[in-house]
Every structure is written in structure tokens, then in C-alpha cells.
Coordinates of C-alpha atoms in Angstrom, one line a residue:
X26 CA 243.4 249.4 92.1
X27 CA 244.8 246.9 94.3
X28 CA 242.5 246.1 97.1
X29 CA 238.9 247.9 97.1
X30 CA 237.3 247.9 100.8
X31 CA 233.6 248.6 101.1
X32 CA 233.2 250.3 104.7
X33 CA 229.2 249.9 105.2
X34 CA 227.2 248.4 105.0
X35 CA 225.9 247.7 101.3
X36 CA 222.5 247.5 100.8
X37 CA 221.1 246.3 97.8
X38 CA 218.9 244.2 95.7
X39 CA 219.8 241.3 94.2
X40 CA 220.0 241.1 89.8
X41 CA 219.0 237.8 89.7
X42 CA 215.7 237.6 91.6
X43 CA 215.8 240.7 93.6
X44 CA 216.4 240.1 97.3
X45 CA 216.9 242.9 99.3
X46 CA 220.1 242.0 100.8
X47 CA 221.7 244.5 103.6
X48 CA 225.8 242.7 102.8
X49 CA 228.6 243.7 105.6
X50 CA 231.7 244.8 105.2
X51 CA 233.8 242.7 102.5
X52 CA 236.7 243.3 100.7
X53 CA 237.0 242.6 96.7
X54 CA 238.1 239.0 97.5
X55 CA 235.7 237.8 99.8
X56 CA 232.5 236.1 97.8
X57 CA 229.8 237.1 99.0
X58 CA 226.1 235.3 98.0
X59 CA 221.9 235.4 98.2
X60 CA 220.3 233.3 100.4
X61 CA 217.3 233.1 98.3
X62 CA 218.3 231.4 94.7
X63 CA 222.2 232.0 95.9
X64 CA 224.1 233.8 93.0
X65 CA 227.1 235.6 93.3
X66 CA 226.7 239.1 94.4
X67 CA 230.7 239.3 94.6
X68 CA 232.5 235.9 93.0
X69 CA 235.9 236.2 95.1
X70 CA 238.3 236.7 92.1
X71 CA 239.0 240.6 91.4
X72 CA 242.3 241.9 90.0
X73 CA 244.2 245.2 90.6
X74 CA 243.5 246.6 86.8
X75 CA 247.4 247.6 86.4
X76 CA 247.8 242.8 86.1
X77 CA 243.9 243.4 84.3
X78 CA 246.1 245.6 82.3
X79 CA 248.9 243.8 81.7
X80 CA 248.0 240.7 80.9
X81 CA 246.2 242.8 78.1
X82 CA 248.8 244.5 76.6
X83 CA 250.1 240.8 76.5
X84 CA 247.2 239.5 74.7
X85 CA 247.4 242.2 72.2
X86 CA 251.2 241.7 71.8
X87 CA 250.3 238.0 70.5
X88 CA 247.8 239.2 68.9
X89 CA 249.2 239.3 65.5
X90 CA 251.6 235.9 65.8
X91 CA 248.3 234.1 67.1
X92 CA 246.0 234.5 64.0
X93 CA 248.3 235.8 61.4
X94 CA 251.2 232.8 61.5
X95 CA 250.0 229.3 60.9
X96 CA 248.6 227.3 63.9
X97 CA 249.0 224.2 62.3
X98 CA 250.9 222.8 59.3
X99 CA 249.7 219.3 56.8
X100 CA 252.0 218.0 54.2
X101 CA 250.0 217.1 51.0
X102 CA 251.5 215.6 48.2
X103 CA 254.7 217.4 48.5
X104 CA 252.6 220.9 49.4
X105 CA 252.7 222.1 53.2
X106 CA 249.9 223.6 53.0
X107 CA 249.1 226.2 56.9
X108 CA 245.9 227.0 58.5
X109 CA 245.5 230.1 60.9
X110 CA 242.1 232.3 62.5
X111 CA 242.2 234.5 59.2
X112 CA 243.0 232.7 56.5
X113 CA 240.4 230.6 57.3
X114 CA 237.7 234.1 57.8
X115 CA 238.7 235.4 53.9
X116 CA 238.0 232.1 52.4
X117 CA 234.0 231.7 54.0
X118 CA 234.0 234.9 53.4
X119 CA 235.2 234.5 49.2
X120 CA 232.9 231.7 48.4
X121 CA 230.7 234.0 49.5
X122 CA 229.1 233.9 52.7
X123 CA 230.6 237.6 54.6
X124 CA 227.7 236.4 57.1
X125 CA 229.2 233.6 59.1
X126 CA 232.2 235.2 58.1
X127 CA 231.0 237.5 60.2
X128 CA 230.2 235.5 63.0
X129 CA 233.9 233.4 62.6
X130 CA 235.6 236.8 62.9
X131 CA 234.3 238.2 66.2
X132 CA 234.2 235.2 67.8
X133 CA 237.8 234.2 66.7
X134 CA 239.0 237.4 67.0
X135 CA 237.3 241.2 66.9
X136 CA 235.6 239.8 70.4
X137 CA 239.4 238.2 72.3
X138 CA 240.6 241.7 70.9
X139 CA 238.1 243.6 72.0
X140 CA 238.3 242.7 75.7
X141 CA 241.7 243.3 76.3
X142 CA 241.8 246.9 74.0
X143 CA 238.2 248.1 76.3
X144 CA 240.3 247.4 79.9
X145 CA 243.7 249.6 78.1
X146 CA 241.1 252.2 77.5
X147 CA 240.0 251.7 80.8
X148 CA 243.0 252.5 82.1
X149 CA 243.6 254.9 80.2
X150 CA 239.9 257.3 80.2
X151 CA 240.8 256.8 84.2
X152 CA 243.4 259.5 83.8
X153 CA 241.5 261.6 81.3
X154 CA 238.4 261.1 83.2
X155 CA 236.5 260.8 80.2
X156 CA 233.1 258.5 79.9
X157 CA 234.0 255.0 80.9
X158 CA 230.7 254.0 81.1
X159 CA 229.9 252.9 78.1
X160 CA 233.0 250.6 78.3
X161 CA 232.1 249.1 81.5
X162 CA 228.7 248.4 79.9
X163 CA 230.1 246.0 77.1
X164 CA 232.1 244.2 79.4
X165 CA 229.9 243.2 81.0
X166 CA 227.8 241.0 78.4
X167 CA 231.6 240.2 76.5
X168 CA 232.4 236.9 78.4
X169 CA 230.7 234.9 76.5
X170 CA 231.5 236.2 72.5
X171 CA 235.2 235.4 73.9
X172 CA 235.4 232.0 72.2
X173 CA 239.4 231.7 71.9
X174 CA 238.9 228.3 74.3
X175 CA 236.8 226.6 72.4
X176 CA 238.4 227.5 68.6
X177 CA 241.6 226.3 70.6
X178 CA 239.3 222.5 70.8
X179 CA 238.1 223.0 67.6
X180 CA 241.7 223.3 66.2
X181 CA 242.5 220.1 67.6
X182 CA 240.2 218.5 65.6
X183 CA 240.4 219.4 61.6
X184 CA 244.4 218.3 63.1
X185 CA 242.7 214.7 63.9
X186 CA 240.3 215.1 61.1
X187 CA 243.4 215.5 58.8
X188 CA 245.9 213.0 60.1
X189 CA 243.9 210.1 58.0
X190 CA 244.9 212.1 54.7
X191 CA 248.2 214.5 55.8
X192 CA 251.3 214.8 57.8
X193 CA 250.3 217.0 60.8
X194 CA 252.3 219.6 62.4
X195 CA 252.8 223.0 64.7
X196 CA 253.1 225.2 64.2
X197 CA 254.9 228.4 64.7
X198 CA 251.6 230.7 66.1
X199 CA 250.1 227.7 67.7
X200 CA 252.3 229.1 71.2
X201 CA 250.7 232.1 70.6
X202 CA 247.3 231.6 70.5
X203 CA 247.6 228.3 72.9
X204 CA 248.8 231.8 75.6
X205 CA 246.4 234.3 74.5
X206 CA 243.1 231.6 75.3
X207 CA 244.7 230.7 78.1
X208 CA 245.4 235.2 79.7
X209 CA 241.9 235.5 78.0
X210 CA 240.2 233.0 79.9
X211 CA 242.0 234.4 83.5
X212 CA 241.2 237.5 82.1
X213 CA 237.1 237.5 82.6
X214 CA 237.8 234.2 84.8
X215 CA 239.7 238.2 87.9
X216 CA 237.4 240.6 86.1
X217 CA 235.2 241.7 88.7
X218 CA 232.9 244.3 87.0
X219 CA 230.6 244.8 89.7
X220 CA 233.9 246.2 91.0
X221 CA 235.7 248.4 88.9
X222 CA 231.7 250.0 89.3
X223 CA 232.3 251.0 92.9
X224 CA 235.7 251.8 91.7
X225 CA 234.9 254.3 88.4
X226 CA 231.2 256.1 90.1
X227 CA 230.9 254.9 93.4
X228 CA 227.6 255.2 94.9
X229 CA 225.1 256.2 98.4
X230 CA 222.7 253.4 97.7
X231 CA 219.3 254.0 98.7
X232 CA 217.8 250.4 98.4
X233 CA 215.6 251.6 101.3
X234 CA 213.8 254.0 98.7
X235 CA 210.5 252.7 97.9
X236 CA 210.8 254.2 94.3
X237 CA 214.5 251.6 94.2
X238 CA 214.8 250.1 91.4
X239 CA 217.5 247.6 90.6
X240 CA 219.4 247.9 87.5
X241 CA 220.4 245.4 85.8
X242 CA 223.5 246.3 83.7
X243 CA 225.7 247.8 86.7
X244 CA 223.5 246.4 89.4
X245 CA 223.3 249.5 91.3
X246 CA 220.2 249.5 93.5
X247 CA 217.8 253.0 93.4
X248 CA 215.0 255.1 92.3
X249 CA 215.5 256.3 87.8
X250 CA 216.7 260.3 87.8
X251 CA 214.3 261.9 86.0
X252 CA 215.6 260.8 82.6
X253 CA 213.9 257.4 83.7
X254 CA 217.4 256.2 84.0
X255 CA 220.2 254.6 86.5
X256 CA 221.9 257.3 88.2
X257 CA 225.6 255.4 87.9
X258 CA 225.1 253.6 84.4
X259 CA 222.4 255.8 82.3
X260 CA 220.8 252.9 81.4
X261 CA 216.9 252.5 81.5
X262 CA 215.9 251.6 84.0
X263 CA 213.0 250.1 84.9
X264 CA 211.1 247.5 87.5
X265 CA 211.3 244.6 84.9
X266 CA 213.1 244.3 81.2
X267 CA 210.4 245.3 79.0
X268 CA 209.7 243.2 76.8
X269 CA 212.1 239.8 78.0
X270 CA 210.2 236.8 76.9
X271 CA 208.4 238.5 73.9
X272 CA 212.2 238.6 73.2
X273 CA 213.0 235.5 74.2
X274 CA 210.2 233.6 72.4
X275 CA 211.2 234.6 69.1
X276 CA 214.4 234.3 69.3
X277 CA 214.1 230.5 70.5
X278 CA 211.1 230.2 67.9
X279 CA 213.3 231.8 65.3
X280 CA 216.3 229.5 66.6
X281 CA 213.8 225.9 66.7
X282 CA 213.3 227.2 62.5
X283 CA 216.6 227.9 61.7
X284 CA 217.8 224.4 63.3
X285 CA 216.3 222.7 60.5
X286 CA 217.5 223.1 57.7
X287 CA 221.1 222.8 59.9
X288 CA 220.6 219.4 60.5
X289 CA 219.5 219.0 56.8
X290 CA 221.1 220.2 55.1
X291 CA 225.1 220.0 54.4
X292 CA 227.2 221.3 56.6
X293 CA 230.1 220.7 54.6
X294 CA 231.1 219.0 51.4
X295 CA 234.3 216.7 50.4
X296 CA 236.2 216.2 47.3
X297 CA 238.4 213.5 47.6
X298 CA 240.1 212.8 43.7
X299 CA 237.1 214.2 41.8
X300 CA 234.3 212.7 44.2
X301 CA 231.7 214.3 45.8
X302 CA 230.6 214.3 49.6
X303 CA 228.3 216.1 51.5
X304 CA 228.3 215.8 55.6
X305 CA 226.0 217.2 57.6
X306 CA 226.2 217.2 61.1
X307 CA 225.1 213.9 61.9
X308 CA 226.3 212.1 59.0
X309 CA 230.3 213.8 60.2
X310 CA 230.0 212.6 63.9
X311 CA 228.8 208.9 62.5
X312 CA 231.9 209.9 59.9
X313 CA 234.8 210.0 63.2
X314 CA 233.0 206.8 64.4
X315 CA 233.7 204.4 61.6
X316 CA 236.9 206.2 61.1
X317 CA 238.1 205.2 65.0
X318 CA 237.7 208.8 66.8
X319 CA 234.7 208.0 69.0
X320 CA 236.4 210.4 71.7
X321 CA 236.1 213.4 68.6
X322 CA 232.4 212.0 67.5
X323 CA 230.9 212.9 71.2
X324 CA 232.3 215.9 71.2
X325 CA 231.7 217.6 68.3
X326 CA 227.9 215.0 68.3
X327 CA 226.9 217.1 72.0
X328 CA 228.6 220.8 71.2
X329 CA 226.7 220.9 67.2
X330 CA 223.7 219.3 68.6
X331 CA 223.0 218.0 72.3
X332 CA 224.1 221.5 73.3
X333 CA 221.1 223.4 71.1
X334 CA 218.9 221.4 71.5
X335 CA 219.1 221.0 75.4
X336 CA 219.6 224.7 75.7
X337 CA 216.4 225.5 73.2
X338 CA 214.5 222.9 75.9
X339 CA 215.4 224.4 78.7
X340 CA 214.7 228.0 77.8
X341 CA 211.3 226.8 76.4
X342 CA 210.6 225.1 80.2
X343 CA 211.5 228.2 81.9
X344 CA 209.4 230.0 79.5
X345 CA 205.7 228.4 80.1
X346 CA 207.3 227.9 84.7
X347 CA 206.8 231.3 84.7
X348 CA 204.0 232.8 82.0
X349 CA 202.4 229.0 84.0
X350 CA 203.5 230.3 88.1
X351 CA 204.5 227.0 88.4
X352 CA 206.2 225.9 91.5
X353 CA 208.7 224.3 89.8
X354 CA 212.0 225.3 93.1
X355 CA 213.0 228.5 91.4
X356 CA 216.7 227.7 92.8
X357 CA 216.3 224.6 90.4
X358 CA 215.2 227.1 87.0
X359 CA 217.9 229.9 87.8
X360 CA 220.7 226.8 87.6
X361 CA 219.1 226.0 84.8
X362 CA 220.0 229.2 83.3
X363 CA 223.2 229.1 84.5
X364 CA 223.9 225.7 82.4
X365 CA 222.5 226.6 79.3
X366 CA 224.1 229.8 79.9
X367 CA 227.5 228.6 79.9
X368 CA 227.6 225.7 77.6
X369 CA 226.2 228.0 74.9
X370 CA 229.2 229.1 73.5
X371 CA 230.5 225.1 72.6
X372 CA 228.1 225.1 70.5
X373 CA 230.5 227.7 67.4
X374 CA 233.1 224.5 67.4
X375 CA 230.8 222.7 64.5
X376 CA 231.8 226.8 62.1
X377 CA 235.6 226.9 63.9
X378 CA 236.6 223.8 62.2
X379 CA 234.6 224.0 59.4
X380 CA 236.2 227.3 59.0
X381 CA 240.4 225.6 59.7
X382 CA 239.1 223.0 57.7
X383 CA 238.9 225.2 54.4
X384 CA 241.9 226.0 55.0
X385 CA 244.1 223.4 55.1
X386 CA 242.2 221.7 52.3
X387 CA 242.0 223.7 48.9
X388 CA 241.1 223.1 44.9
X389 CA 245.1 222.9 43.8
X390 CA 244.7 219.6 45.4
X391 CA 242.7 216.4 45.0
X392 CA 241.3 217.7 48.3
X393 CA 238.7 221.0 48.8
X394 CA 236.7 221.4 50.9
X395 CA 233.9 223.5 51.1
X396 CA 230.9 225.0 54.0
X397 CA 227.8 223.9 53.0
X398 CA 224.3 225.6 52.6
X399 CA 223.5 225.1 56.7
X400 CA 226.4 225.4 58.0
X401 CA 224.3 229.6 58.1
X402 CA 221.6 228.9 59.5
X403 CA 223.6 226.6 62.5
X404 CA 225.3 229.5 62.8
X405 CA 222.4 232.3 63.1
X406 CA 220.6 229.1 66.0
X407 CA 223.5 229.3 67.9
X408 CA 224.2 233.0 67.7
X409 CA 219.5 232.8 68.6
X410 CA 220.3 230.7 71.6
X411 CA 223.2 232.5 73.3
X412 CA 220.9 236.4 73.1
X413 CA 218.0 234.0 74.1
X414 CA 219.4 233.3 77.5
X415 CA 220.4 237.3 77.5
X416 CA 216.8 238.1 77.3
X417 CA 216.2 236.4 79.5
X418 CA 215.0 238.5 82.9
X419 CA 215.5 235.8 85.7
X420 CA 213.8 237.9 87.8
X421 CA 210.8 236.6 86.7
X422 CA 211.0 233.5 87.8
X423 CA 211.0 234.9 91.4
X424 CA 207.4 237.0 89.9
X425 CA 205.8 233.8 89.0
X426 CA 207.3 231.6 91.8
X427 CA 206.1 234.6 94.9
X428 CA 202.4 234.3 93.1
X429 CA 201.9 231.1 93.1
X430 CA 203.2 229.6 95.8
X431 CA 201.5 229.3 99.1
X432 CA 201.2 231.3 101.6
X433 CA 201.7 229.5 105.6

């Protein structure tokens, strides 16, 4: 699958705004943009399955080094202490918070490993003639959860924090981890799920059929089959995602409630010479400013305080605009929705920093670092805000605009 060319005109509906589009013949490396909502129907960054396979194998080969070997080390009171990804997760679980440990493990280990495993499964499954639909459906939702780049920024913050107390040195696994982060980003940028769907399950276009519906999972437009499912991916097919607004509201309201204790309770507890020092998210930012690390303080403030609240405010405005049939430009609202989808993952930065700090500073020294009760509330709130964006059917924005838009 080096190049997938389309020789026929493709009639489809945009899965973002439901606009009917007749696309000319195009290659996998051409950019196709919806003229109505300006969403990219084809981003032109499709790599061949063979190239993705090579990168995926490389990721799996690097994983044992990146996850088990030390990323950074400190020299404290004559003792060398190293930090790696898995040790931080183990310590969080050992402290008695397996749910928070599971969140960190999924975003920093499981999702980055699942990405290459699924791509390799596509390659193998093509030859074995097995059902590849579940793999393609999971790949379509995996991008938001692969957070090696966020973890890498958290590693830098942890190293800068420790410079005030100990000598920090680079560990053996850091190069492997950085390489994994770069490769995973390249895969996520250049894997085109729509192209893969057309390659493995080529279907006739039936968008002109009045009963045709667009599947938001595989973006195929056709009437549902006898079981009311998409003919290509076999996912339940409906006019709009059921209970989209209700699920989004439920996730947002729960996230807002959880952010209250997440910001009021201590997110980390630091012991120095027997003195207990607790830090909330905000006080942690203040302490970074007081110590002169204001660039790091700005990053933590944006990721841990500003981003969650901006996401919630924007999502609430979008929900109200849909329910009130607002006349606000729907293209602007689509851009806001894409913006909150992009920034949401960066809020996990604080949890990654905590996992690393717990590994570097333990109770066997004069210093120790433990996770505060706010970490669980914060982690769950971040997950819920990401899910809220995924659960909102963007076509509702255009439905409400169409009902309120004045006729000429």
C-alpha cells in the first residue's frame, strides 16, 4: 500500500458538519478540505503500511529500554537514585491509589505500546484474512491517549525541580524514550485511518441515496444495513450520535465538581528534614516562581490550571450554543472544538511529574515525596474533559445553526 489513488469521483458527507461533498479524483497525499466547515477530509499525510510497520517494530524494540532503564538519575547524600517510567507507576499503586496509577500507566505505557501493536496486527491480519474492523476503530480513537511527548515535558520539569536539592544526570533510557516519543508522533501524524479503511474495505459510494447516513467511526456514507449498522465498520449507525449532549454535559459537570477538591487539596506532599510541606496545584506554581523557575511555572500553570478551565468554559459555551440554536459562526465553533481537543491531553503533565518525583525522592532519604489526595480528582477530571470532547457530535453545531440561520 505505497500509494492509494482514487480514480472515481467520491460522493460523501462530511462527518464533521454533514455537508454533501463530491470530491474529484485525489491521491492519499493530497489535502481535501470540506468547503463548509473547513475540516480536513484527507490531510495528505498518509504513509504506506510498510513504512508504518517498520516504525512500529522500532517502537517495540525501544520500549524495554525506554520504560525499564533510568531516564534521569540524581546523586543525593552520596546515593544515586534513578527514575524510570514503570517505577513511578509502581510507587503510586503501592501508595494505595491504583486508579491514578492506572491512568498514568495507560497514557504513558499502554497506549504508546498499543499503537505499534495494532499497526503490526493490521499487517499480519491482512495476510491472514481476519476481521480488521475492531483494530481500525481503536486506532481512530487512540491519538488523544498516546502521551509520550507530554511525559517528556514532565521529565524535564522533574529534573529542574530536583536541581535545587541534588545533582541530576541523564539516564541510559532517555535517548530511547526521546526516540520513542518522536517516532510515535510521526506515526500519529502520518497514519491516515480513512485511507486504511478504503484500502482494507473498499466500498461503493452511496451518498446519493436519501436514506444514506454518515458513520462517524469510519466516515463511510451509505444507508444502514439490515441490523441498522454501518455497512463498512459494522458500528451502529444513527442520524446523530445518541445522547451526545447528555453524555457531554454529564462529563463536564462531573469534571467541574472534581476540579474543586483537585485545586483545594494538596496534590503533592514533600518532606525535608522531617518538615512536611504540602503543595496544591496553585501553590506549586508559586513555589516554582519563588525559586526562579518561572518558565516552568508558566508551563505548569497553563497545563494544570488554565487548560482544564478553558476546556470546560469553551465546551459549556458550545453546548449552550447548540441548545439555544445560536447564530454564532459555526466555523468559529468548530475551530474552538478542535482547539480543546488538541490541548486537553497536556493537562496530564502534573500527574507525570508526580510519578517521576516519587521515584527520585523516597522515604529512605532525608527527603521524601508522596502524592496528595488531589491527584486522583485531577486525573479523573482530565480524563472526563477529554471524553466530553469525543462524545460531542460536531454535526449538532451545524444542525442548530441551520435552524436559526435567517433565510435570504
